[in-house]
Short mmCIF file of C-alpha atoms in Angstrom, two decimals:
data_model
loop_
_atom_site.label_atom_id
_atom_site.label_comp_id
_atom_site.label_asym_id
_atom_site.label_seq_id
_atom_site.Cartn_x
_atom_site.Cartn_y
_atom_site.Cartn_z
CA MET A 1 77.81 4.78 -188.70
CA PRO A 2 77.65 4.47 -192.52
CA SER A 3 78.72 7.40 -194.67
CA ALA A 4 76.17 9.21 -196.84
CA LEU A 5 78.71 10.30 -199.47
CA GLU A 6 82.19 9.53 -200.68
CA ARG A 7 85.09 11.29 -199.02
CA ALA A 8 86.11 13.03 -202.26
CA ASP A 9 82.54 14.26 -202.82
CA GLY A 10 82.46 15.62 -199.27
CA ALA A 11 85.76 17.43 -199.78
CA ALA A 12 84.52 19.00 -203.02
CA ALA A 13 81.25 20.07 -201.39
CA TYR A 14 83.13 21.64 -198.47
CA ALA A 15 85.39 23.54 -200.87
CA ARG A 16 82.34 24.95 -202.67
CA LEU A 17 80.71 25.91 -199.37
CA LYS A 18 83.85 27.63 -198.11
CA ALA A 19 84.29 29.54 -201.36
CA THR A 20 80.75 30.88 -201.01
CA ILE A 21 81.15 32.11 -197.44
CA VAL A 22 84.58 33.60 -198.11
CA ALA A 23 83.13 35.52 -201.06
CA GLU A 24 80.44 36.93 -198.75
CA GLY A 25 83.04 38.05 -196.20
CA ILE A 26 81.54 36.03 -193.35
CA LEU A 27 84.93 34.88 -192.07
CA GLU A 28 86.31 38.41 -191.70
CA ARG A 29 87.14 39.51 -188.13
CA SER A 30 84.57 41.41 -186.01
CA LEU A 31 86.76 43.51 -183.74
CA GLY A 32 83.95 45.81 -182.64
CA PHE A 33 81.82 42.89 -181.49
CA TYR A 34 84.68 41.31 -179.57
CA ALA A 35 85.68 44.62 -177.98
CA ALA A 36 82.16 44.93 -176.60
CA LEU A 37 82.10 41.26 -175.57
CA ALA A 38 85.47 41.53 -173.80
CA ALA A 39 84.36 44.68 -171.95
CA PHE A 40 81.10 42.98 -170.95
CA SER A 41 82.75 39.74 -169.81
CA LEU A 42 85.78 41.22 -168.04
CA GLY A 43 83.79 44.09 -166.53
CA GLY A 44 81.10 41.78 -165.22
CA PHE A 45 83.69 39.34 -163.89
CA PHE A 46 85.59 41.95 -161.86
CA LEU A 47 82.45 43.77 -160.71
CA SER A 48 81.00 40.46 -159.47
CA ALA A 49 84.28 39.66 -157.69
CA TRP A 50 84.22 43.08 -155.99
CA ALA A 51 80.59 42.51 -154.93
CA ILE A 52 81.49 39.14 -153.40
CA PHE A 53 84.30 40.81 -151.47
CA ALA A 54 82.22 43.77 -150.26
CA LEU A 55 78.77 42.31 -149.54
CA THR A 56 77.75 40.96 -146.16
CA SER A 57 74.05 40.37 -146.85
CA TYR A 58 73.73 36.68 -147.71
CA PRO A 59 70.86 37.03 -150.23
CA LEU A 60 72.83 39.72 -152.11
CA LEU A 61 76.00 37.68 -151.77
CA ALA A 62 74.27 34.71 -153.38
CA LEU A 63 73.27 36.90 -156.32
CA ALA A 64 76.86 38.15 -156.63
CA CYS A 65 78.10 34.55 -156.68
CA LEU A 66 75.63 33.64 -159.44
CA SER A 67 76.75 36.70 -161.38
CA PHE A 68 80.39 35.67 -160.96
CA SER A 69 79.55 32.18 -162.28
CA PHE A 70 77.76 33.66 -165.28
CA PHE A 71 80.66 35.94 -166.19
CA SER A 72 83.18 33.16 -165.59
CA VAL A 73 81.49 31.13 -168.31
CA GLN A 74 81.35 34.22 -170.53
CA LEU A 75 85.12 34.54 -170.09
CA GLY A 76 85.42 30.85 -170.93
CA GLY A 77 83.52 31.52 -174.14
CA LEU A 78 85.89 34.36 -175.00
CA MET A 79 88.88 32.11 -174.29
CA HIS A 80 87.31 29.48 -176.55
CA ASP A 81 87.01 31.97 -179.41
CA CYS A 82 90.64 33.04 -178.90
CA GLY A 83 91.70 29.40 -179.10
CA HIS A 84 90.04 29.18 -182.51
CA ARG A 85 91.63 32.49 -183.65
CA ALA A 86 88.17 33.95 -184.14
CA VAL A 87 88.88 37.25 -182.37
CA PHE A 88 92.01 38.66 -184.03
CA ALA A 89 93.64 37.95 -187.38
CA ASN A 90 96.98 37.81 -185.54
CA VAL A 91 97.75 34.50 -183.76
CA ARG A 92 99.81 36.21 -181.06
CA ASN A 93 96.96 38.54 -180.09
CA ASN A 94 94.50 35.67 -179.88
CA ASP A 95 96.89 33.78 -177.65
CA LEU A 96 97.55 36.80 -175.43
CA LEU A 97 93.85 37.35 -174.73
CA GLY A 98 93.39 33.60 -174.34
CA TYR A 99 96.12 33.45 -171.69
CA VAL A 100 94.53 36.35 -169.79
CA CYS A 101 91.11 34.68 -169.76
CA ALA A 102 92.58 31.30 -168.82
CA ALA A 103 94.60 32.80 -165.94
CA LEU A 104 91.50 34.47 -164.51
CA LEU A 105 89.65 31.15 -164.75
CA GLY A 106 92.43 29.04 -163.21
CA MET A 107 92.98 27.10 -166.44
CA VAL A 108 95.97 26.36 -168.67
CA PHE A 109 95.26 27.80 -172.10
CA ASP A 110 97.64 25.52 -174.00
CA ASN A 111 96.31 22.41 -172.29
CA TRP A 112 92.71 23.29 -173.08
CA LYS A 113 93.59 24.26 -176.66
CA SER A 114 95.35 20.99 -177.48
CA ARG A 115 92.47 18.88 -176.12
CA HIS A 116 89.85 21.02 -177.82
CA ASN A 117 91.64 20.91 -181.16
CA ALA A 118 91.74 17.11 -180.91
CA HIS A 119 88.00 17.13 -180.32
CA HIS A 120 87.42 19.34 -183.37
CA ALA A 121 89.56 17.10 -185.55
CA HIS A 122 87.68 13.94 -184.50
CA PRO A 123 84.25 14.79 -183.04
CA ASN A 124 82.53 11.75 -181.50
CA GLN A 125 85.18 9.45 -182.99
CA GLU A 126 86.13 6.44 -180.88
CA ASP A 127 89.53 6.64 -179.14
CA LEU A 128 90.32 9.97 -180.86
CA ASP A 129 87.91 12.49 -179.35
CA PRO A 130 89.06 13.25 -175.77
CA ASP A 131 85.63 14.70 -174.92
CA MET A 132 84.00 11.29 -175.31
CA GLU A 133 85.77 9.79 -172.31
CA ILE A 134 83.78 10.98 -169.29
CA PRO A 135 84.07 8.84 -166.13
CA PHE A 136 80.81 7.11 -165.22
CA ILE A 137 79.01 8.41 -168.34
CA ALA A 138 78.33 6.50 -171.57
CA ALA A 139 76.26 8.16 -174.28
CA SER A 140 76.64 5.20 -176.67
CA GLU A 141 76.77 1.41 -176.46
CA GLU A 142 80.38 1.50 -177.66
CA LEU A 143 81.36 3.72 -174.75
CA TYR A 144 79.38 1.54 -172.35
CA ALA A 145 81.22 -1.57 -173.53
CA ALA A 146 84.58 0.14 -172.94
CA LYS A 147 83.83 0.88 -169.29
CA GLY A 148 85.17 -1.24 -166.45
CA GLY A 149 83.10 -3.26 -164.03
CA LEU A 150 82.35 -0.58 -161.42
CA GLN A 151 81.61 2.10 -163.97
CA ARG A 152 79.42 -0.26 -165.97
CA ALA A 153 77.46 -1.13 -162.85
CA LEU A 154 76.85 2.52 -161.98
CA ILE A 155 76.15 3.74 -165.50
CA GLN A 156 72.70 2.15 -165.42
CA PHE A 157 71.82 5.09 -163.11
CA GLN A 158 73.56 7.75 -165.22
CA ALA A 159 70.33 9.44 -166.28
CA PHE A 160 69.75 10.31 -162.60
CA TYR A 161 73.23 11.55 -161.68
CA TYR A 162 74.29 13.17 -164.97
CA TYR A 163 73.15 16.69 -164.06
CA PRO A 164 74.38 16.59 -160.44
CA LEU A 165 77.71 15.36 -161.82
CA GLY A 166 77.99 18.65 -163.67
CA ALA A 167 78.61 20.31 -160.29
CA ILE A 168 82.19 18.99 -160.28
CA VAL A 169 83.05 20.25 -163.79
CA SER A 170 84.36 23.50 -162.33
CA PHE A 171 86.82 21.53 -160.20
CA SER A 172 87.85 18.94 -162.79
CA ASN A 173 88.49 21.51 -165.54
CA ARG A 174 90.82 23.48 -163.30
CA LEU A 175 92.50 20.98 -161.00
CA GLY A 176 92.85 18.44 -163.81
CA SER A 177 95.36 20.79 -165.45
CA ILE A 178 98.04 19.55 -163.03
CA THR A 179 98.60 16.63 -165.41
CA TYR A 180 99.73 19.12 -168.06
CA PHE A 181 102.69 20.10 -165.88
CA LEU A 182 103.44 16.58 -164.68
CA ARG A 183 103.99 15.48 -168.28
CA ARG A 184 106.29 18.37 -169.22
CA PRO A 185 109.59 19.80 -167.97
CA LEU A 186 109.28 22.89 -165.78
CA ARG A 187 111.74 24.75 -167.96
CA GLY A 188 109.76 26.73 -170.49
CA ASN A 189 106.52 26.15 -168.58
CA ALA A 190 107.31 28.01 -165.35
CA TRP A 191 105.31 31.07 -166.40
CA ARG A 192 102.32 28.89 -167.34
CA LEU A 193 102.54 27.18 -163.96
CA ALA A 194 102.73 30.55 -162.19
CA LEU A 195 99.62 31.82 -164.01
CA TRP A 196 97.72 28.64 -163.25
CA LEU A 197 98.72 28.59 -159.59
CA ALA A 198 97.73 32.23 -159.17
CA GLY A 199 94.29 31.49 -160.58
CA ILE A 200 93.88 28.39 -158.42
CA LEU A 201 94.89 30.28 -155.27
CA VAL A 202 92.43 33.10 -155.96
CA LEU A 203 89.52 30.82 -156.82
CA PHE A 204 90.01 28.01 -154.34
CA VAL A 205 92.05 29.36 -151.44
CA SER A 206 91.48 33.11 -151.12
CA PRO A 207 87.84 32.90 -149.91
CA PHE A 208 89.03 31.06 -146.79
CA LEU A 209 91.77 33.64 -146.20
CA LEU A 210 89.62 36.73 -146.74
CA PHE A 211 86.19 35.84 -145.35
CA PRO A 212 84.64 34.35 -142.23
CA LEU A 213 84.20 30.60 -142.57
CA ALA A 214 80.44 30.72 -143.24
CA LYS A 215 80.83 33.32 -146.01
CA ALA A 216 83.85 31.51 -147.47
CA ALA A 217 81.98 28.18 -147.58
CA LEU A 218 78.94 29.77 -149.24
CA VAL A 219 81.03 31.57 -151.86
CA PHE A 220 83.18 28.51 -152.57
CA MET A 221 80.30 26.08 -153.02
CA LEU A 222 77.86 28.38 -154.79
CA VAL A 223 80.39 29.74 -157.28
CA HIS A 224 81.97 26.42 -158.22
CA VAL A 225 78.82 24.31 -158.26
CA THR A 226 76.82 26.75 -160.37
CA THR A 227 79.75 27.39 -162.72
CA GLY A 228 80.12 23.64 -163.27
CA ILE A 229 76.43 23.08 -163.93
CA TYR A 230 76.31 26.06 -166.29
CA LEU A 231 79.37 24.85 -168.21
CA ALA A 232 77.98 21.34 -168.51
CA ASN A 233 74.75 22.69 -169.96
CA CYS A 234 76.68 24.76 -172.50
CA PHE A 235 78.64 21.77 -173.78
CA ALA A 236 76.34 18.76 -173.30
CA PRO A 237 73.80 19.61 -176.06
CA ASN A 238 76.53 19.88 -178.68
CA HIS A 239 77.50 16.22 -179.26
CA LYS A 240 76.00 14.00 -176.55
CA ALA A 241 73.38 11.56 -177.85
CA MET A 242 74.59 12.19 -181.39
CA PRO A 243 76.03 9.44 -183.64
CA CYS A 244 79.47 8.02 -182.83
CA VAL A 245 82.08 7.44 -185.52
CA ALA A 246 84.37 4.40 -185.65
CA ARG A 247 88.09 5.00 -185.23
CA ASP A 248 88.83 3.75 -188.76
CA SER A 249 85.99 5.71 -190.39
CA LYS A 250 86.66 7.21 -193.82
CA MET A 251 83.87 9.77 -193.46
CA SER A 252 84.52 13.15 -195.04
CA PHE A 253 85.32 16.16 -192.86
CA LEU A 254 82.08 17.91 -193.80
CA GLU A 255 79.86 14.93 -193.05
CA GLN A 256 81.52 14.02 -189.75
CA GLN A 257 81.34 17.57 -188.43
CA VAL A 258 77.65 17.85 -189.28
CA VAL A 259 76.23 14.48 -188.27
CA THR A 260 77.99 14.38 -184.89
CA SER A 261 76.87 17.91 -183.91
CA ARG A 262 73.59 19.42 -182.80
CA ASN A 263 72.43 23.03 -182.92
CA VAL A 264 70.25 24.54 -180.21
CA ARG A 265 67.38 26.63 -181.54
CA GLY A 266 66.83 30.08 -180.03
CA GLY A 267 67.47 33.80 -180.32
CA PHE A 268 69.68 36.43 -178.73
CA LEU A 269 69.34 35.06 -175.20
CA THR A 270 70.33 31.55 -176.34
CA ASP A 271 73.32 32.99 -178.21
CA LEU A 272 74.41 34.82 -175.06
CA LEU A 273 73.84 32.06 -172.53
CA LEU A 274 75.42 29.31 -174.65
CA VAL A 275 78.32 31.58 -175.73
CA GLY A 276 77.61 30.91 -179.41
CA LEU A 277 77.94 27.13 -179.06
CA ASN A 278 74.29 26.77 -180.03
CA TYR A 279 75.55 27.06 -183.63
CA GLN A 280 77.63 23.96 -183.09
CA ILE A 281 77.40 22.64 -186.66
CA GLU A 282 78.53 25.89 -188.23
CA HIS A 283 81.21 26.33 -185.58
CA HIS A 284 82.65 22.89 -186.27
CA LEU A 285 82.73 23.45 -190.01
CA PHE A 286 84.33 26.90 -189.77
CA PRO A 287 85.74 27.24 -186.23
CA SER A 288 87.53 30.56 -186.86
CA THR A 289 84.24 32.31 -187.69
CA PRO A 290 83.52 35.23 -185.33
CA ARG A 291 80.73 34.24 -182.97
CA ASN A 292 78.32 36.96 -184.12
CA LYS A 293 78.57 35.70 -187.71
CA LEU A 294 77.80 32.03 -187.12
CA LYS A 295 74.13 32.68 -187.80
CA LEU A 296 75.08 33.96 -191.26
CA LEU A 297 76.62 30.57 -192.06
CA LYS A 298 73.47 28.66 -191.12
CA PRO A 299 71.41 29.02 -194.36
CA HIS A 300 74.43 28.09 -196.49
CA VAL A 301 75.19 25.01 -194.38
CA GLU A 302 71.55 23.91 -194.31
CA ALA A 303 71.31 24.21 -198.10
CA ALA A 304 74.49 22.16 -198.57
CA CYS A 305 73.21 19.45 -196.23
CA ARG A 306 69.89 19.22 -198.07
CA GLU A 307 71.72 18.92 -201.38
CA LEU A 308 74.04 16.20 -200.07
CA GLY A 309 71.43 14.27 -198.07
CA ILE A 310 73.22 14.83 -194.75
CA ALA A 311 71.15 15.07 -191.56
CA TYR A 312 71.25 18.57 -190.03
CA THR A 313 70.08 18.36 -186.41
CA GLU A 314 68.62 21.32 -184.55
CA SER A 315 66.50 21.20 -181.40
CA GLY A 316 65.19 23.49 -178.70
CA PHE A 317 67.10 23.53 -175.42
CA LEU A 318 64.51 21.52 -173.48
CA GLU A 319 64.06 19.06 -176.33
CA THR A 320 67.83 18.58 -176.49
CA ASN A 321 67.99 17.78 -172.79
CA ARG A 322 65.07 15.36 -173.02
CA GLU A 323 66.86 13.53 -175.83
CA LEU A 324 70.06 13.42 -173.79
CA VAL A 325 68.31 11.96 -170.74
CA ARG A 326 66.48 9.45 -172.94
CA THR A 327 69.79 8.33 -174.46
CA LEU A 328 71.49 8.04 -171.06
CA ARG A 329 68.63 5.89 -169.87
CA ASN A 330 68.42 3.67 -172.97
CA VAL A 331 72.14 3.04 -173.63
CA PRO A 332 72.79 0.67 -170.69
CA ARG A 333 69.45 -1.06 -171.25
CA ALA A 334 70.18 -1.69 -174.93
CA ALA A 335 73.75 -2.78 -174.23
CA ARG A 336 72.63 -5.29 -171.60
CA ALA A 337 69.90 -6.61 -173.89
CA ARG A 338 72.30 -7.17 -176.78
CA ALA A 339 75.20 -8.50 -174.77
CA PRO A 340 73.97 -9.94 -171.45
CA ALA A 341 77.25 -11.77 -170.93
CA LEU A 342 79.20 -8.50 -171.25
CA ALA A 343 76.86 -6.67 -168.89
CA ALA A 344 77.12 -9.44 -166.30
CA ARG A 345 80.92 -9.38 -166.11
#
């Protein structure tokens, strides 16, 4: 997509914006907020786990599973903030809490952090943003053209299977971490492997060792399916159906972060459910900002975008999902219309 301003002008505008928010103290740590958030997330996580273990009534068990899924995503949000060094001023403390959250979730903190940092450096940029490559999903004609024959044939139905596909996110995020260890020597990573394996055993194996088969199957499916769908709905509104950037783009940091991101309009409940990712534009511009202060950045960022002529996108949650479905439906149609020979291969 074409750039609205020169790279040097974007850099100067970002420097002015950062100076303003630093002067207002918005980037300062919020230890009280994160202490309360950690107590809420960790407490709810362990209480839900205890309820799953203790309950025998299936309706109550289902509620406990949904609660466990909710608090799992809340822990994921806390891990995310640790990865961006938004919780503590000290890097080591951020990493320590991040490792704890990741272990409880059956994830590898370093693996997630490296991929997520690559996404932040190149949001929606072809071949550089790892979050753009989703099997059997293409949110742009460029991504559609890069798919192979089978994927391209199925993608015409992606608007129908996109949300059900979210059910496997819980599995792919966790089990996909095995590639992290396959690419690295065990020496120096043994403790990471031990943490990851412990989490995987608890989440995927222990239900079948502790519970009768019917209860184990219910817990396993309900927890992982709902966690996956919840996670997908936290992340999907952020960049899907937003403009893509060419690999060789010379767009400024400020412009790329803004035009490829979308905010989700809402209040306290939206902030809680979407773990602060509803302020996606502000988060991408200043990722180390404590979550509770992202809303303070918003008026400054909006004013800068108006001054620079950069599109600032914000939608309600339902509107965002309608736009996503519309894009998923239209992308294969438009690609086939423009390149029938490519679509026929």
